[in-house]
Tab-separated table of C-alpha atoms in Angstrom:
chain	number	residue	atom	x	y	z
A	17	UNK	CA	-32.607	57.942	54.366
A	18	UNK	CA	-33.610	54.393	54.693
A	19	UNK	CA	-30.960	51.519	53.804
A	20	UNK	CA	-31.048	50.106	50.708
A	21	UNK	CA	-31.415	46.881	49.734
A	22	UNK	CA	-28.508	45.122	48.113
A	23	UNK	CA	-29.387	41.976	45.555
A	24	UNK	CA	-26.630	40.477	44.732
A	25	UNK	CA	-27.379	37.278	42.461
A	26	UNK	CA	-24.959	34.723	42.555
A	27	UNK	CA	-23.971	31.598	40.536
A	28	UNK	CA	-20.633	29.376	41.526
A	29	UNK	CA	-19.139	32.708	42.894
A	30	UNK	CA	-17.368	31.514	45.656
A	31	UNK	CA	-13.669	33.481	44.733
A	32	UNK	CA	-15.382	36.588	44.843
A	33	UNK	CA	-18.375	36.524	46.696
A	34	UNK	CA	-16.916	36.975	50.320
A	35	UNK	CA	-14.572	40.352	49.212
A	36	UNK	CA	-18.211	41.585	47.551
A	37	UNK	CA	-20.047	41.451	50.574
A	38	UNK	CA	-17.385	43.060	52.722
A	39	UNK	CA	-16.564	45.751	50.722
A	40	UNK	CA	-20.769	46.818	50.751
A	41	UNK	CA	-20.218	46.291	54.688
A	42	UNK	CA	-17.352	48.771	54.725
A	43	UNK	CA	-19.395	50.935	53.045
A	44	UNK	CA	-22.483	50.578	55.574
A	45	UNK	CA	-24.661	48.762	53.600
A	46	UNK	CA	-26.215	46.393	55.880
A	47	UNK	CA	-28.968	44.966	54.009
A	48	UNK	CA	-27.469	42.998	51.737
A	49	UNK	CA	-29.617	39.702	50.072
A	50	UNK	CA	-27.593	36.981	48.088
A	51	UNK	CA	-29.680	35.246	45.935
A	52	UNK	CA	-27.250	31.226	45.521
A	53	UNK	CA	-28.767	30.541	42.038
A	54	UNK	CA	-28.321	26.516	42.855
A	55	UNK	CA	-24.493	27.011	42.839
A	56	UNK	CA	-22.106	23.607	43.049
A	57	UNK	CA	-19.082	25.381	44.713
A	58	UNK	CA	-19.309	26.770	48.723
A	59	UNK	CA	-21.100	30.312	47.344
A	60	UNK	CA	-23.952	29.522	49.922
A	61	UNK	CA	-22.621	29.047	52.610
A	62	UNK	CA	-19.370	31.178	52.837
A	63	UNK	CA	-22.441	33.707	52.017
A	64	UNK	CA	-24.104	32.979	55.039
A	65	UNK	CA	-21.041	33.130	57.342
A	66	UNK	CA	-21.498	36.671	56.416
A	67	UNK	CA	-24.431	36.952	58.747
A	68	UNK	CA	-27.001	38.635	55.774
A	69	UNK	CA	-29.696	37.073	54.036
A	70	UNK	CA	-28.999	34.554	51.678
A	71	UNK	CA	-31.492	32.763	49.617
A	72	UNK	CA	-31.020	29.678	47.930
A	73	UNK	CA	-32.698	28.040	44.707
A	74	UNK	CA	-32.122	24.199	45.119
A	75	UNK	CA	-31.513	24.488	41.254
A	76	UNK	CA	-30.167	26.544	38.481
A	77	UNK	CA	-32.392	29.434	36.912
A	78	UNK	CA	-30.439	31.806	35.882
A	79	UNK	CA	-29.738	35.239	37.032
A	80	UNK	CA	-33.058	37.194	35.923
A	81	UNK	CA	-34.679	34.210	38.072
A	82	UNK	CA	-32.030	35.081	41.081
A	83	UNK	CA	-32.522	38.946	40.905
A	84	UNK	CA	-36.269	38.297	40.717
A	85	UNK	CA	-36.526	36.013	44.306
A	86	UNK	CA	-34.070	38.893	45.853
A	87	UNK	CA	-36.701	41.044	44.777
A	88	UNK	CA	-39.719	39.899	45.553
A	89	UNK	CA	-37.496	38.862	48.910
A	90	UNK	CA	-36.713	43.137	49.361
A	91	UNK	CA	-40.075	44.033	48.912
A	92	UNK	CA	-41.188	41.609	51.479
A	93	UNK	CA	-38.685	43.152	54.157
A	94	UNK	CA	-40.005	46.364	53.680
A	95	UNK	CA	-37.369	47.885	51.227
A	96	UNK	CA	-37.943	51.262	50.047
A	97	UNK	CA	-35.154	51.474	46.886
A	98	UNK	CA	-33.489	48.269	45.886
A	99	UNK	CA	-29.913	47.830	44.243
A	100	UNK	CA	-28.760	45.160	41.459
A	101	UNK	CA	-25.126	44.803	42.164
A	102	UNK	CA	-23.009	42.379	40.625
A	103	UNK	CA	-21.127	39.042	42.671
A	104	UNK	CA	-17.949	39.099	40.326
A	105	UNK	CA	-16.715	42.437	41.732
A	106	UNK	CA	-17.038	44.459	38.681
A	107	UNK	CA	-19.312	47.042	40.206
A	108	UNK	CA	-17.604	49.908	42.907
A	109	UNK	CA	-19.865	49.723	46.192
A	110	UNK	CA	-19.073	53.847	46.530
A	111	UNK	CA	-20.979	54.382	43.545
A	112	UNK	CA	-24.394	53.003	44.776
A	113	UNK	CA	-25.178	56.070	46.248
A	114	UNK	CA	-24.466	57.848	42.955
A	115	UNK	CA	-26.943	55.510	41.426
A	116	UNK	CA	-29.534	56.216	44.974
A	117	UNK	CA	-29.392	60.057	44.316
A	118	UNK	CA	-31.700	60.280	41.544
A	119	UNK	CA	-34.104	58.125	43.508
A	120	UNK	CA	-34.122	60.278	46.423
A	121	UNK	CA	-34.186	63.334	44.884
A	122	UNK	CA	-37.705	62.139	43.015
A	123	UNK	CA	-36.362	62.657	39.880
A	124	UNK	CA	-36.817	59.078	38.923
A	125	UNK	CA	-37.499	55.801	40.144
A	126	UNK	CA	-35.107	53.746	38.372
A	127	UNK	CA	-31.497	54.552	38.046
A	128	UNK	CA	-29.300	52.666	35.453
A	129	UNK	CA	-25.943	52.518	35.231
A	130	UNK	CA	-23.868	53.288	32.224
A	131	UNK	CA	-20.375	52.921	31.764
A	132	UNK	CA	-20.062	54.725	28.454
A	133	UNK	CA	-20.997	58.127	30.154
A	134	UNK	CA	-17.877	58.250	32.568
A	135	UNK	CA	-14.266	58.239	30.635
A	136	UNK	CA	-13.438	54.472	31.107
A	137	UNK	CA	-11.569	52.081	28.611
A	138	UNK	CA	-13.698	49.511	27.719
A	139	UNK	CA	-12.039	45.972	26.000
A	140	UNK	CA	-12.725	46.050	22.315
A	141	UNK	CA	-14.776	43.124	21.575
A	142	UNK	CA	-16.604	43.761	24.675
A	143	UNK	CA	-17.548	47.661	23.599
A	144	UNK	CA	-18.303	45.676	19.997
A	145	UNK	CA	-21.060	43.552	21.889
A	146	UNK	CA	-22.557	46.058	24.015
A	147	UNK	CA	-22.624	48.366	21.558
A	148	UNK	CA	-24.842	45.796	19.579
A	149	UNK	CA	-26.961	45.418	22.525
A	150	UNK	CA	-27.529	49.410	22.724
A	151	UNK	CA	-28.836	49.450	19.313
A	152	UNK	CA	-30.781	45.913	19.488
A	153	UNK	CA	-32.709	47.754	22.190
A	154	UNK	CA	-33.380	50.864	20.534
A	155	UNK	CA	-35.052	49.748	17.931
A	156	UNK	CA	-36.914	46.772	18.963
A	157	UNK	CA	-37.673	48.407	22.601
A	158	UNK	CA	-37.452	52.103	21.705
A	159	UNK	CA	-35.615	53.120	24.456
A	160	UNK	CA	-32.516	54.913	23.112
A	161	UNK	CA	-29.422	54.324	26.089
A	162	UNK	CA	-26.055	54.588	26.740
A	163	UNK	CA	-25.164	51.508	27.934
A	164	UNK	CA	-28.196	48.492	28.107
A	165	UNK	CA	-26.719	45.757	29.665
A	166	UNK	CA	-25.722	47.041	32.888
A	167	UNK	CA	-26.511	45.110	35.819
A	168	UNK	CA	-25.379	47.873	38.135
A	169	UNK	CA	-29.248	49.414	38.655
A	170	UNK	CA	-31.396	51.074	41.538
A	171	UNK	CA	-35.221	50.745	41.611
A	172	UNK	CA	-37.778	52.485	43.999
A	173	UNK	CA	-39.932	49.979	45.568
A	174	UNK	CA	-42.707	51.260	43.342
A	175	UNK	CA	-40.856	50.632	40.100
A	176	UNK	CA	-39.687	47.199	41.606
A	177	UNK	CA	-43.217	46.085	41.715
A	178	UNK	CA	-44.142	46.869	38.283
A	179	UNK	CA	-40.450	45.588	36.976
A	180	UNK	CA	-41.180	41.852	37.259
A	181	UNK	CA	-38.698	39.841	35.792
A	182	UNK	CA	-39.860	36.851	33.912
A	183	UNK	CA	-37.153	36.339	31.416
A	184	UNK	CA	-34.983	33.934	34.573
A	185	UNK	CA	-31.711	34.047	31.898
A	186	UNK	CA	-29.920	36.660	30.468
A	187	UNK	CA	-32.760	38.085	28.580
A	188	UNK	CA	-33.608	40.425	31.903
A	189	UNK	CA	-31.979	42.839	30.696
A	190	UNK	CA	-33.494	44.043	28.008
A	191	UNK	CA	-36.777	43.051	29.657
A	192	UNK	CA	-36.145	45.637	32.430
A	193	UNK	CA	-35.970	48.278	30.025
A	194	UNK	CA	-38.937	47.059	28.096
A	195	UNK	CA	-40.782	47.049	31.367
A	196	UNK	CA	-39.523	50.710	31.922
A	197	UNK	CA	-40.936	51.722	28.625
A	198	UNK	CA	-44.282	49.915	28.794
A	199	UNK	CA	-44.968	51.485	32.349
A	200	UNK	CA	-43.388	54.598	31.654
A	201	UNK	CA	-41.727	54.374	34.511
A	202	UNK	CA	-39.026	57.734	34.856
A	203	UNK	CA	-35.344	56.523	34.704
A	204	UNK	CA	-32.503	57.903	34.507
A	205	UNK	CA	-28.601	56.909	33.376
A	206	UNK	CA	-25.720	57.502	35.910
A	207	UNK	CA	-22.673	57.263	35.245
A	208	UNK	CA	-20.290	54.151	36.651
A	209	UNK	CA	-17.304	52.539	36.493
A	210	UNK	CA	-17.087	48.617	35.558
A	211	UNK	CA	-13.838	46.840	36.485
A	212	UNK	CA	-12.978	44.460	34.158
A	213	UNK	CA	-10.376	41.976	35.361
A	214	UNK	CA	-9.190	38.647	33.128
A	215	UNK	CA	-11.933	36.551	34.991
A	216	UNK	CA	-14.737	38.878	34.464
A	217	UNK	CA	-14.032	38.571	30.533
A	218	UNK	CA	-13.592	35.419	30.169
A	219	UNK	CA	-16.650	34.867	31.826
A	220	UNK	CA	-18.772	33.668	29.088
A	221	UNK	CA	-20.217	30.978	30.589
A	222	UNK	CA	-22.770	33.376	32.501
A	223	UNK	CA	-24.291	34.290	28.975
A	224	UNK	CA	-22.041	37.126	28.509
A	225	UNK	CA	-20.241	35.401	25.249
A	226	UNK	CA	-20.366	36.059	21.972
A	227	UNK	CA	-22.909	33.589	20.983
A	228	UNK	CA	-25.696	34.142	24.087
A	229	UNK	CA	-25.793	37.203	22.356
A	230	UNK	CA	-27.005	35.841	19.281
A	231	UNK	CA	-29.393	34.249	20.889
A	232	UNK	CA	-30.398	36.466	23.055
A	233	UNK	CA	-30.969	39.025	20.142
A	234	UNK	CA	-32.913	36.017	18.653
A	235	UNK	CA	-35.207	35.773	21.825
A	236	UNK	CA	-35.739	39.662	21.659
A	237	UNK	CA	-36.296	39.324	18.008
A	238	UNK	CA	-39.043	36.532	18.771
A	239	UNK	CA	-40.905	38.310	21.433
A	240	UNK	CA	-41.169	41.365	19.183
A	241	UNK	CA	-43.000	39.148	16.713
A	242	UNK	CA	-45.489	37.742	19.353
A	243	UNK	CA	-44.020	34.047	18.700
B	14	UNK	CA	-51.720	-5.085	-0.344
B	15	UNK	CA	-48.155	-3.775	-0.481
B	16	UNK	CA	-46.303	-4.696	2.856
B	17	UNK	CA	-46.318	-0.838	3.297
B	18	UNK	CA	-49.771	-0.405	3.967
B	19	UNK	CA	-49.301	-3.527	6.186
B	20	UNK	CA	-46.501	-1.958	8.334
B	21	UNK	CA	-48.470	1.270	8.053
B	22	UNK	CA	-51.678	-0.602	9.333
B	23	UNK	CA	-49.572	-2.019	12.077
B	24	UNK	CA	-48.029	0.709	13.742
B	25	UNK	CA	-51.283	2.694	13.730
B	26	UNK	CA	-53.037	-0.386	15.508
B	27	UNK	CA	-50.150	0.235	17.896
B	28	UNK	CA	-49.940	3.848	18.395
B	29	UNK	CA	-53.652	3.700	18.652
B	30	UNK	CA	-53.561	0.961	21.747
B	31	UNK	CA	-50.962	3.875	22.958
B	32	UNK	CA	-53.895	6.881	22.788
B	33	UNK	CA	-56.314	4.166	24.547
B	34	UNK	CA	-53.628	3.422	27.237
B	35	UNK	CA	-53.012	7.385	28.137
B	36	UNK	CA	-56.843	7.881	27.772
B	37	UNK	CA	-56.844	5.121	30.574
B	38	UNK	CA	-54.527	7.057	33.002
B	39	UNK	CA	-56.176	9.955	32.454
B	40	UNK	CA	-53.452	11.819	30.651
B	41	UNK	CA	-54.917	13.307	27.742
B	42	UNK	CA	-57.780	16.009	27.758
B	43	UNK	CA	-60.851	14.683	26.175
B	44	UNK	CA	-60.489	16.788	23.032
B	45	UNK	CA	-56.966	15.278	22.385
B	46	UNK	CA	-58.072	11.784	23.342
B	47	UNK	CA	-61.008	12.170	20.090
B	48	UNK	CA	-57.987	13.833	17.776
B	49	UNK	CA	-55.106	10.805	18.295
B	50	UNK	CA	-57.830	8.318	17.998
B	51	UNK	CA	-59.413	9.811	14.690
B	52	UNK	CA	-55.727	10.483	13.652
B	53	UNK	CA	-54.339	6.919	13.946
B	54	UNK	CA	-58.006	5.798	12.297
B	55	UNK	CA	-57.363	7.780	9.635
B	56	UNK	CA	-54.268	7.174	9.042
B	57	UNK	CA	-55.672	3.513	9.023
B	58	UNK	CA	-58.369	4.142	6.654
B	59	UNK	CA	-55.987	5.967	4.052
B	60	UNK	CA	-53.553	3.069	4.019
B	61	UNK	CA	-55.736	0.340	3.354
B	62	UNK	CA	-57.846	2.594	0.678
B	63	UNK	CA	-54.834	5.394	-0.920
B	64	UNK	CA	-57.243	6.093	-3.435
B	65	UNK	CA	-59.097	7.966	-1.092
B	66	UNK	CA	-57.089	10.648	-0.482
B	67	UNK	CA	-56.296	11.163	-4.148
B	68	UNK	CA	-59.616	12.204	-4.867
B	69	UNK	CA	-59.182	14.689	-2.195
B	70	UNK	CA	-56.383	15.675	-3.362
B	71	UNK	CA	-57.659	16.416	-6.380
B	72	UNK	CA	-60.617	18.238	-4.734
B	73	UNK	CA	-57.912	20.601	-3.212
B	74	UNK	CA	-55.875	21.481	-6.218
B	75	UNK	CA	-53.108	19.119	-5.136
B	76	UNK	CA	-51.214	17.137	-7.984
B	77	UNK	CA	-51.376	13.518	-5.853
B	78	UNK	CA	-52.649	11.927	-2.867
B	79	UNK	CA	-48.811	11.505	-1.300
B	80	UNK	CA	-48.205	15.312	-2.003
B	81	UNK	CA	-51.478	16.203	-0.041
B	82	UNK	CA	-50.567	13.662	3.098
B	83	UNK	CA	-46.909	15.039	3.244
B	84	UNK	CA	-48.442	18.728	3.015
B	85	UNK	CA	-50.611	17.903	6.004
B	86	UNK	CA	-47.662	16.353	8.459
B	87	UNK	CA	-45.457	18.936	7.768
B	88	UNK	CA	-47.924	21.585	8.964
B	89	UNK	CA	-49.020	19.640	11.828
B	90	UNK	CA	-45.650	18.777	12.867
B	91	UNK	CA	-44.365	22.936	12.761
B	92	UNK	CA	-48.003	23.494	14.785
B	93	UNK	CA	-46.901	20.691	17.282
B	94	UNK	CA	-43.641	21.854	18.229
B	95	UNK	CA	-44.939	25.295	18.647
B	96	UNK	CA	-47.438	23.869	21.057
B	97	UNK	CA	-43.964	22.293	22.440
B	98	UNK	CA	-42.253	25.396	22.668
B	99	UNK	CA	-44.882	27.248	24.535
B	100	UNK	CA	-45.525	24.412	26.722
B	101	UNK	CA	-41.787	23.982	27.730
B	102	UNK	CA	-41.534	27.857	28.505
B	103	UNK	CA	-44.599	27.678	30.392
B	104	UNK	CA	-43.267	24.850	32.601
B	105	UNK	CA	-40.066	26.884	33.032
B	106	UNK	CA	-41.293	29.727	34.562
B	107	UNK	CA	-43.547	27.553	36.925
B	108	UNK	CA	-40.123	25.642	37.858
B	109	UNK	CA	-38.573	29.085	38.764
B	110	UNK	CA	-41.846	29.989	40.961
B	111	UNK	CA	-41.672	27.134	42.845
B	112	UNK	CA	-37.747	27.199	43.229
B	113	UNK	CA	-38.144	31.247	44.220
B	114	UNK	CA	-40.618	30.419	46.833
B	115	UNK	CA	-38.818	27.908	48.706
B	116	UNK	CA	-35.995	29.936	48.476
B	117	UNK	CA	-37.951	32.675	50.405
B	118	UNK	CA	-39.655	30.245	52.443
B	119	UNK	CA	-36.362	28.734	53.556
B	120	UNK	CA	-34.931	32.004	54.053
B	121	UNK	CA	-37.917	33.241	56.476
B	122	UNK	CA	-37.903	30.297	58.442
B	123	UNK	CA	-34.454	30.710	59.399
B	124	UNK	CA	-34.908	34.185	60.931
B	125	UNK	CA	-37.934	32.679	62.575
């Protein structure tokens, strides 16, 4: 099987990002793409003392913007399945190849990963919001999921080229799955495990509050509408 | 004359040596250059003669002239910022496209 490509976007990571990429080594990944999404801390370059490849946008745009460049970046290199895996060390590296499986087996081209489906206590207010999300999705999108803000996912390199991310904030998200449903593209849900430490919550500066959800909703809301 | 219509009268003359200046540099497309310059006109015309827009006004169904000119801003205001909106979002995603392919570029040039 041919190595996958790991796009990792990253924005002011620079606690985290170095323990990331070294736990993906330890698990053999070698390809492994950081996308610096014009971060002010060291992100870039303690990135690229890491000897991958590490891409930088000389400004801000947001992390459907960053996943996008690491991408179109893959796809470029020759990568046959591509991974979205998180900077902030919520996602397990030893469950990418639970995510690959379904890929390689041909019984779909996108894996997503869902941490409702594995016995795992998620934070209240945070099951509250996602749960929103879930059903925000369903019925303006259709596409009835587990868990639909997950940005642990695997594509083929087919489904990557049809899955091109235009929304460069948090809006991706759902716009993946919208993709997914407008080219009928097969997925499937796996089952993963999200840690959640104190800094991942109170990470709501990276659109993962309260109120970017609001407006996110608003944005999908909008869309549907044809504004 | 009220000193309305003068200040009215005024600011169009200026806005209007505004349209002329951007028409100058190039710009403004040619079919917003002839809108601004009939708009300020206009806008000219109806303060030195109100009367003429109440009789359109009344042509319309509209109680009075003011009613009819307030009517029309509003609308052309929501239309503008629309045109705003999609403009802005437009610009955005060119921003990202440029940013994304230095990023590559960079990136490739490095391994070169």
């Amino acid at each position: 099987m041919s190595d996958p490509h790991i796009v990792i976007a990253a924005y002011n990571e620079e606690r985290n990002i170095a323990e990331v990429i070294e736990n993906l080594k330890s698990e053999g990944y070698t390809k492994i793409i950081v996308v610096d999404d014009g971060s002010s801390d060291n992100t870039y370059s303690i990135a690229k003392s890491q000897n991958i490849s590490v891409l930088r946008h000389i400004i801000n745009r947001g992390q459907g913007a960053a996943l996008q460049t690491g991408m179109t970046y893959a796809l470029k290199n020759g990568a046959e399945h591509i991974v979205h895996f998180d900077a902030d060390g919520q996602h397990d590296p030893k469950e990418i190849k639970d995510l690959l499986l379904p890929l390689q087996l041909k019984r779909a081209q996108v894996a997503l990963g869902s941490r409702f489906l594995k016995k795992q206590e998620v934070p209240f207010k945070r099951k509250l919001l996602l749960k929103g999300g879930i059903i925000a999705v369903w019925v303006l999108n259709g596409i009835r999921l587990s868990d639909t803000h997950n940005g642990f996912r695997a594509f083929t390199k087919e489904a990557a080229k049809k899955v091109l991310i235009t929304e460069d904030k948090m809006e991706h998200a759902s716009e993946i799955l919208e993709k997914i449903q407008k080219y009928k593209i097969p997925y499937e849900e796996v089952p993963v495990t999200i840690k959640y430490t104190e800094e991942t919550l109170k990470n709501g500066r990276k659109g993962q509050g309260q109120f970017d959800s609001v407006k996110i909703l608003l944005k999908m809301i909008m869309k549907k509408v044809g504004v | 004359m009220e000193i309305i219509q003068i200040l009215i009268v005024v600011f169009s003359l200026f806005a209007l040596s505004r349209v002329f200046i951007n028409i100058k540099d190039r710009n403004l497309e040619k079919l917003e250059s002839i809108f601004w310059t009939l708009f300020w006109l206009a806008t000219i015309f109806v303060a030195i003669f109100p009367t003429s827009v109440a009789i359109i006004a009344e042509l319309l169904g509209v109680g009075r002239g003011v009613d009819l000119i307030i009517y029309g801003v509003i609308i052309l205001l929501a239309y503008m910022i629309f045109r705003l909106y999609a403009k802005l979002e437009n610009t955005e995603k060119r921003i990202t496209k440029i940013v994304r392919t230095i990023a590559i570029k960079n990136e490739n040039n490095l391994h070169k």
